[in-house]
Coordinates of C-alpha atoms in Angstrom, one line a residue:
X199 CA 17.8 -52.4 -43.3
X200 CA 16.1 -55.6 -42.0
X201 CA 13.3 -54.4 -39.3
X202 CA 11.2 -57.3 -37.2
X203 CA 8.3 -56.3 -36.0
X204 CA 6.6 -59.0 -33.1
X205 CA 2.6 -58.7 -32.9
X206 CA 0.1 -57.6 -35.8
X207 CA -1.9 -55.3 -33.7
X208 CA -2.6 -51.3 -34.4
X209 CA 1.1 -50.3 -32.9
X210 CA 2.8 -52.8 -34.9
X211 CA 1.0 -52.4 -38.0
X212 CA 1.3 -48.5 -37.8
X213 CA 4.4 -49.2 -38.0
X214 CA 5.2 -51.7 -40.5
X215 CA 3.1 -49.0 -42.7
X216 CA 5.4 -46.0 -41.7
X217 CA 8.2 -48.3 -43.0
X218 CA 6.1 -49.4 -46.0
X219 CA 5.9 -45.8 -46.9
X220 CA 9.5 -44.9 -46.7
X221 CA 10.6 -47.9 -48.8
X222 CA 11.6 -50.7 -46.1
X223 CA 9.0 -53.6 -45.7
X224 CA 9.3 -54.9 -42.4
X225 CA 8.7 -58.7 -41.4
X226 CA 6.1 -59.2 -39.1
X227 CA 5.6 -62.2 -37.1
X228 CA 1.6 -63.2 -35.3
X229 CA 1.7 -65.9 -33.2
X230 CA -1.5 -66.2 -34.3
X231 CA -3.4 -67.3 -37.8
X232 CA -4.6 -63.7 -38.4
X233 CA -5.1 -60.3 -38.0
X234 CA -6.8 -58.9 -34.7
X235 CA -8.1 -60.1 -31.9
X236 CA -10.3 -63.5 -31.5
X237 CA -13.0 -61.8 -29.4
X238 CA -14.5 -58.7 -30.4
X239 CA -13.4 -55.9 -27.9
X240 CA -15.0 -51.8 -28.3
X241 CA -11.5 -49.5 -27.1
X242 CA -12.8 -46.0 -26.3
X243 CA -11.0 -42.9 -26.8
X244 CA -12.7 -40.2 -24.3
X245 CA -11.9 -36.5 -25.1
X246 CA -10.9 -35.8 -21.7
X247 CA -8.4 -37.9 -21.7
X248 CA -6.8 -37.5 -25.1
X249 CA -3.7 -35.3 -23.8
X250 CA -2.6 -33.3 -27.0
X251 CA -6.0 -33.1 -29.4
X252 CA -9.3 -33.2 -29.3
X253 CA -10.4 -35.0 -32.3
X254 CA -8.2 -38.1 -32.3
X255 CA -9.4 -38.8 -35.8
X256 CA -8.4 -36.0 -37.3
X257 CA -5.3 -35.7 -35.5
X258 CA -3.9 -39.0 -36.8
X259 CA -5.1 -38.2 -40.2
X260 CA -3.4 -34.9 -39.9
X261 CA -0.1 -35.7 -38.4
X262 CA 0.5 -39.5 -40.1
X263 CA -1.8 -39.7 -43.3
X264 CA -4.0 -42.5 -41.6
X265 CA -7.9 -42.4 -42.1
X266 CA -9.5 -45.0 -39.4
X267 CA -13.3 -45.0 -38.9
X268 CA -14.9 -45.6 -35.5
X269 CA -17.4 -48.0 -34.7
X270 CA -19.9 -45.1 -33.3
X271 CA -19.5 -41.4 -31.2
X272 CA -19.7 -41.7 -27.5
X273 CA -22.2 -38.7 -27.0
X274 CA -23.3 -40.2 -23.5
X275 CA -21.8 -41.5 -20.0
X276 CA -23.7 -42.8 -17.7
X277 CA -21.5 -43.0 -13.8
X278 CA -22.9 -45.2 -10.8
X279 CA -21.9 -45.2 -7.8
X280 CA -23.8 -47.2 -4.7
X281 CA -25.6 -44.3 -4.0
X282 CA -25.4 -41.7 -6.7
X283 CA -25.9 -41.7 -10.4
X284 CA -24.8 -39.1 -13.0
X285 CA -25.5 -38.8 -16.5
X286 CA -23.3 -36.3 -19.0
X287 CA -24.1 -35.5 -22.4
X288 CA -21.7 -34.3 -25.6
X289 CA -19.5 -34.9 -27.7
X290 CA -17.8 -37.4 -25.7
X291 CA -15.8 -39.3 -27.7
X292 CA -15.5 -42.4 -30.0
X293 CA -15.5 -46.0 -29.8
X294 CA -13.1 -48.2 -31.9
X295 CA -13.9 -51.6 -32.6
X296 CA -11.2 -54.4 -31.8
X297 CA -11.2 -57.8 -33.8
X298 CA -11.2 -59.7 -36.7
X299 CA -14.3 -58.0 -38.1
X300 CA -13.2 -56.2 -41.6
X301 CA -13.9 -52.9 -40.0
X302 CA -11.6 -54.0 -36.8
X303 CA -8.9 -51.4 -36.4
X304 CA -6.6 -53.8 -36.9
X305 CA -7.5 -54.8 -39.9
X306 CA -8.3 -51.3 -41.3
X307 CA -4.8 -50.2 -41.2
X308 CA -3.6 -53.8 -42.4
X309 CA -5.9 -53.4 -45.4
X310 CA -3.6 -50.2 -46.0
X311 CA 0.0 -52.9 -46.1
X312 CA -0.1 -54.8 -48.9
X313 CA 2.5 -57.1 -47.3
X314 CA 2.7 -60.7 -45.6
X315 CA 2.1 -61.6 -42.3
X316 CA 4.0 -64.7 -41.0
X317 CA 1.1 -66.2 -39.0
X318 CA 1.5 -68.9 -36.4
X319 CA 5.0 -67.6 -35.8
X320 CA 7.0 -66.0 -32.7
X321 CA 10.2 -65.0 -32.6
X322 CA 12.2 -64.5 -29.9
X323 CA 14.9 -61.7 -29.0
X324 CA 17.5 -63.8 -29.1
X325 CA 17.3 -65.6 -32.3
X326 CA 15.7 -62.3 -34.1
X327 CA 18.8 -60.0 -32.9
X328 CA 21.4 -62.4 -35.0
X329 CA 19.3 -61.3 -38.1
X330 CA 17.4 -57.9 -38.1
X331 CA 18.9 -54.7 -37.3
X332 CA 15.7 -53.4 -35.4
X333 CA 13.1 -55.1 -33.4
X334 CA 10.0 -53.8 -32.9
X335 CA 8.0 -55.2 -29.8
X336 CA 4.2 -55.1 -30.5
X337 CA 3.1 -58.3 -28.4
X338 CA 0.1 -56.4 -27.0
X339 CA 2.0 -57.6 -23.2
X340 CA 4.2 -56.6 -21.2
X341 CA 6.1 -60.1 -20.9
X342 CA 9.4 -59.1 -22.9
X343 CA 10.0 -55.7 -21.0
X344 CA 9.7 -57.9 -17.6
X345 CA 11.9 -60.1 -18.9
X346 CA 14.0 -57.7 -19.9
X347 CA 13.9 -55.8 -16.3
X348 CA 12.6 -52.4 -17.8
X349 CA 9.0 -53.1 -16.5
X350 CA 7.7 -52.0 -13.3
X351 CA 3.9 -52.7 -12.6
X352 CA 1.2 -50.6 -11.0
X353 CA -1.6 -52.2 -11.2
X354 CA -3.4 -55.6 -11.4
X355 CA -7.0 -56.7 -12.5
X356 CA -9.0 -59.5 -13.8
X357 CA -11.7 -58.9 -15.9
X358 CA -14.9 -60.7 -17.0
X359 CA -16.2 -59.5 -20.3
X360 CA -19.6 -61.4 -21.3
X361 CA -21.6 -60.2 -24.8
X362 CA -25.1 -59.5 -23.8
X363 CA -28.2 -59.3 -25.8
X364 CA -30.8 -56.1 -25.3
X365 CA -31.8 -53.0 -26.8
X366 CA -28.5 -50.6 -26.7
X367 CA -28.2 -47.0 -27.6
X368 CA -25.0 -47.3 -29.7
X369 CA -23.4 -44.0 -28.0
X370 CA -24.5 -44.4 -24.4
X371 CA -21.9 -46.1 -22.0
X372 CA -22.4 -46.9 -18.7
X373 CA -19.9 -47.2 -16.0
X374 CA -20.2 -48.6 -12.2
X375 CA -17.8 -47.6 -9.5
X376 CA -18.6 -50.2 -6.7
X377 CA -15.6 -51.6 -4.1
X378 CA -18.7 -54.3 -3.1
X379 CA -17.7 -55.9 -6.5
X380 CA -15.3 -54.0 -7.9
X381 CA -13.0 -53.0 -5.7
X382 CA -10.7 -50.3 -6.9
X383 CA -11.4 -50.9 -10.5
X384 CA -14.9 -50.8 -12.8
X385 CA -17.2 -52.5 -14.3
X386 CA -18.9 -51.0 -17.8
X387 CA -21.3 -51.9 -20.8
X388 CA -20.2 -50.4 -24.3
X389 CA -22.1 -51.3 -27.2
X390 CA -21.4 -53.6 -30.4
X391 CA -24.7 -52.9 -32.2
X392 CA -27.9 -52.1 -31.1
X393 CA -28.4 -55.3 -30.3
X394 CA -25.2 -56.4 -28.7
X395 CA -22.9 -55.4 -26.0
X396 CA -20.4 -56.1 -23.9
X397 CA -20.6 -56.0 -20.0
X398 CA -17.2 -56.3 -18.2
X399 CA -16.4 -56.3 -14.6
X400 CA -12.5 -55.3 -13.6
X401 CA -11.1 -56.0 -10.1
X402 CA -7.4 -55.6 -9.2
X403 CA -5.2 -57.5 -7.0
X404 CA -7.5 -61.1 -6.5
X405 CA -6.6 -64.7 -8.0
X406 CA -7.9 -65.6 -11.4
X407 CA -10.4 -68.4 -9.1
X408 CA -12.0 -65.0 -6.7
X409 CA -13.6 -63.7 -10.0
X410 CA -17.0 -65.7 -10.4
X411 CA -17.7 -64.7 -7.0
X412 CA -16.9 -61.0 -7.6
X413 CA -19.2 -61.2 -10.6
X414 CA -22.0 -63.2 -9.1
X415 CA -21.5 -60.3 -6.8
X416 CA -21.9 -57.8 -9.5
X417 CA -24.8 -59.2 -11.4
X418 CA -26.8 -59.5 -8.2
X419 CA -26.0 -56.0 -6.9
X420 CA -26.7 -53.8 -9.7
X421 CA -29.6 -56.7 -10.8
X422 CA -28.4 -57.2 -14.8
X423 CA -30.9 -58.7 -16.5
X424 CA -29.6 -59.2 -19.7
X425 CA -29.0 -62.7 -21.7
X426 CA -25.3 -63.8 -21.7
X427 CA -24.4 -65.6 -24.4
X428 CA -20.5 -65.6 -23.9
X429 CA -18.0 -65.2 -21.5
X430 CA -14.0 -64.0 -21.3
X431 CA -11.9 -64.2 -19.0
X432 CA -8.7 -61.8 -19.4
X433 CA -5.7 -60.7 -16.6
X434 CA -4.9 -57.3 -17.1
X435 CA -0.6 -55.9 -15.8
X436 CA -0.5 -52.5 -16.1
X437 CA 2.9 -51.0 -15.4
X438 CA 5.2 -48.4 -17.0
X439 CA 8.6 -49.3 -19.4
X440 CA 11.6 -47.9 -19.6
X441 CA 13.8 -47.2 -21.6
X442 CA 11.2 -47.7 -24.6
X443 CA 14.5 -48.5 -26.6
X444 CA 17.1 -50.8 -25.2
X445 CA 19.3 -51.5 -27.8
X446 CA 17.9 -52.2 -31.0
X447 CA 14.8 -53.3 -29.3
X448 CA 11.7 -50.4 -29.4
X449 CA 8.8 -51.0 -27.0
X450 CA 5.2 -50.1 -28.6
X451 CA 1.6 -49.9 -27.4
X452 CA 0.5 -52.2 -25.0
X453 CA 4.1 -53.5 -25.1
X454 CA 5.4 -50.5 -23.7
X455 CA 3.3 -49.9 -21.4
X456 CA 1.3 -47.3 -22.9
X457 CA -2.0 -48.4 -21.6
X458 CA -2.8 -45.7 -18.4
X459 CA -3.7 -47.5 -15.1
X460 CA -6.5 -45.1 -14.4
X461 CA -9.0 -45.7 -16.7
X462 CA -7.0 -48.2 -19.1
X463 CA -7.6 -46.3 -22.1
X464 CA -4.5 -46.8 -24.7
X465 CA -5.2 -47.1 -28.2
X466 CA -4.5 -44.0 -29.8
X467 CA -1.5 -44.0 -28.0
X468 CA -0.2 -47.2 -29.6
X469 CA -1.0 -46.1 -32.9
X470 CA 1.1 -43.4 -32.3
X471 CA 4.3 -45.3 -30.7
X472 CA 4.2 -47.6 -34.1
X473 CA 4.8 -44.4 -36.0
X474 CA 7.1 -42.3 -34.0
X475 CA 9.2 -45.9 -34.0
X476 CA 9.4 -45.6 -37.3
X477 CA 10.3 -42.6 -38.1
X478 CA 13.1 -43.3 -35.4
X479 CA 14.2 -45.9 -37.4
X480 CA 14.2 -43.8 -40.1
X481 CA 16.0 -40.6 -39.3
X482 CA 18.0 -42.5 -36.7
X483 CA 16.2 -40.2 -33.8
X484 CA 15.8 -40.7 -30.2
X485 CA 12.4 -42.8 -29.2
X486 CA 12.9 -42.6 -25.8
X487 CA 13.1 -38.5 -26.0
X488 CA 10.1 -38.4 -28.3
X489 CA 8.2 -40.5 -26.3
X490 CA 8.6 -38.6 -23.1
X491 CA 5.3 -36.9 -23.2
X492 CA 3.4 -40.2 -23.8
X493 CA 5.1 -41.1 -20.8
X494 CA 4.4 -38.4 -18.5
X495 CA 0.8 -38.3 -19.7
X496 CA 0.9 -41.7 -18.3
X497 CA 2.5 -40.5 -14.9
X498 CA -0.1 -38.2 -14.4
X499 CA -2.9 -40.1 -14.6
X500 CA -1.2 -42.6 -12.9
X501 CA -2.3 -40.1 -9.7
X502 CA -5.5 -40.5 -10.2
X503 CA -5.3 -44.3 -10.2
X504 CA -3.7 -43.9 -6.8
X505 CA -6.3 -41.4 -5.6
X506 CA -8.8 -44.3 -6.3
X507 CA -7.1 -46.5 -4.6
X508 CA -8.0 -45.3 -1.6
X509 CA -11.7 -45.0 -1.8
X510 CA -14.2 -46.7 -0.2
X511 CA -18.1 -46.5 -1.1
X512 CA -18.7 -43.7 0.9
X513 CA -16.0 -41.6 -1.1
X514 CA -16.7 -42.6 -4.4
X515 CA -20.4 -41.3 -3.9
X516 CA -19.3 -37.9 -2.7
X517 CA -16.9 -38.1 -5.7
X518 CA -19.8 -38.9 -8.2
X519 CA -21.8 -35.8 -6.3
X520 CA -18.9 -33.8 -6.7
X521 CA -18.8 -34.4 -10.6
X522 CA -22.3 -34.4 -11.1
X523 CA -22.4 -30.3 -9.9
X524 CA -23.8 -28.5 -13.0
X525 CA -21.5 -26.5 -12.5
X526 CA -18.4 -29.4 -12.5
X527 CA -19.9 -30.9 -15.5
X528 CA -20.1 -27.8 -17.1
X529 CA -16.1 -27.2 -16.8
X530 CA -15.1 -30.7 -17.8
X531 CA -17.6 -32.1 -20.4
X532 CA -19.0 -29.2 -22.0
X533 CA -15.3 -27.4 -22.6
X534 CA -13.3 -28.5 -25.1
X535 CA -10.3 -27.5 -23.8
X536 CA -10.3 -29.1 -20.3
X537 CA -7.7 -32.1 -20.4
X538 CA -8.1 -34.3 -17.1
X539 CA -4.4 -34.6 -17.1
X540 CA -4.2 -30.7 -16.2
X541 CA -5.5 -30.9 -12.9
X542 CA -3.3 -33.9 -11.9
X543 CA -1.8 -32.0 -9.0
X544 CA -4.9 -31.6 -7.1
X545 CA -5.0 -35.8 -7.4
X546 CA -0.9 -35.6 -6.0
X547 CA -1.9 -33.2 -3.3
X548 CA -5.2 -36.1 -2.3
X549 CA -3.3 -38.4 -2.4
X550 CA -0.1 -36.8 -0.2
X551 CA -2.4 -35.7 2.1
X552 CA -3.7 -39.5 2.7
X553 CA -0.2 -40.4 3.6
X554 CA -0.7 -37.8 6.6

């Protein structure tokens, strides 16, 4: 069984180790010279979102055998709106460091291969279907499945990630929810180190050349004062896939979509999509039936994006008073059970009722 796998990232490397483990080495091609990103990116996983566990280490040591270590907990959130500020404490969730660094997450599950990587080299579909049996789309983008007309986008930003230099409490993220600067979208600092961080503005549906003035707009607004030392620039499609499996082609992480359009939280899910492929492979079962929850989990908070959509400044501070209600914050941050995607219908109902 010959198995190509495009993109060394944590969905294709889950699953080139799935394969690994059940006696088929995969070839896996990186377009580029190594292993993980070129800019050190933090991913966080927030309990609330996390649709089917709580603990998304443990649950992916549980269910596939894979120990990961986070960068740090997320134990608190800090919301701003123009008018209202919130703060919630907890056990939050976890940030996972993205990059070449050795403790990248890429590079933690690669150290677990023991196989080659052919760097500096893309295939493409049409010369990889003469000679693998299964190809295994990990590009991080979404380009193949448009190209291949099962991609249908939702939603659109730029963003403009800088590392800053302060004094950072490793587990404190903070969030602003501005349309001023923003639009619909956010801007947020999450921690490297205590001493680093990175500050990144998302806006959706403007030209690559509106951003500098959306930022100047940003750093003026909310008056950030810390030293910049280096600036990204990144254009972020976020759309769903489907089928995840068009012939012998499977669709994982980023690739297929699985990044949510609310928050743009994804990472867990990848990992998982590079095992269940797999195992697909494997035991010749259905992806696209096994993937179905990922996919409605998607769906649903796909609701809320919409609900956001359609705020303006005055609404997102009456949203922000809303969820700072001891009460409110009580039911979602301090319960370990409360998933965000179970109260998706009150977001459908909003969001019909704007149509009125």
């Amino acid at each position: 069984m010959k198995v190509a796998i495009l993109g060394a990232g944590p969905a294709g490397l889950s699953c080139a180790l799935e394969l690994k483990r059940n006696g088929i080495t995969p070839t896996i091609f990186e377009k580029k010279s190594y292993v993980g990103e070129d800019y050190a990116l933090p991913a966080a996983s927030l309990r609330i979102f996390n649709p089917h566990y709580n603990n998304p280490i443990k649950y992916l040591k549980r269910r596939y055998n894979l120990n990961i270590y986070p960068k740090n907990k997320i134990e608190k959130i800090t919301m701003k709106s123009p008018s209202k500020e919130i703060k919630v404490k907890g056990n939050l969730g976890y940030v996972l460091m993205r990059g070449m660094e050795k403790n990248s997450l890429e590079n933690q599950i690669f150290s677990l291969l023991n196989i080659p990587v052919l760097f500096d080299r893309y295939g493409t579909i049409k010369d990889l279907k003469r000679v693998f049996d299964f190809i295994i789309v990990a590009t991080g983008s979404c380009d193949i499945a448009k190209n291949m007309d099962v991609f249908d986008r939702d939603f659109n930003v730029y963003a403009r990630s800088a590392t800053i230099l302060g004094n950072f409490d490793e587990t404190h993220i903070k969030m602003w929810l501005n349309t001023e600067y923003a639009k619909n979208a956010f801007a947020f600092i999450m921690p490297l180190s205590k001493d680093h961080a990175r500050l990144t503005l998302m806006v959706n549906n403007i030209s690559h050349h509106e951003l500098p003035f959306y930022w100047d707009r940003f750093i003026k607004t909310e008056n950030i004062k810390y030293n910049i030392i280096e600036i990204r620039d990144l254009e972020h499609n976020l759309g769903s896939v489907y089928p995840l499996k068009k012939d012998n082609i499977y669709f994982v992480g980023d690739a297929a979509g699985l990044v949510d359009s609310f928050v743009g939280f994804g990472v867990i899910a990848a990992i998982e999509s590079g095992f269940i492929s797999a195992r697909c492979i494997l035991e010749n079962l259905n992806y696209n039936n096994l993937m179905k929850p990922y996919l409605d989990n998607r769906k649903k908070l796909y609701e809320f994006r919409k609900s956001i959509n359609t705020m303006d400044n005055n609404e997102l501070d009456r949203l922000l008073m809303l969820l700072g209600t001891p009460l409110i914050k009580q039911f979602i941050y301090s319960n370990p059970f409360f998933k965000i995607q179970r109260v998706w219908k009150l977001a459908k109902l909003f969001n019909g009722i704007n149509k009125i």
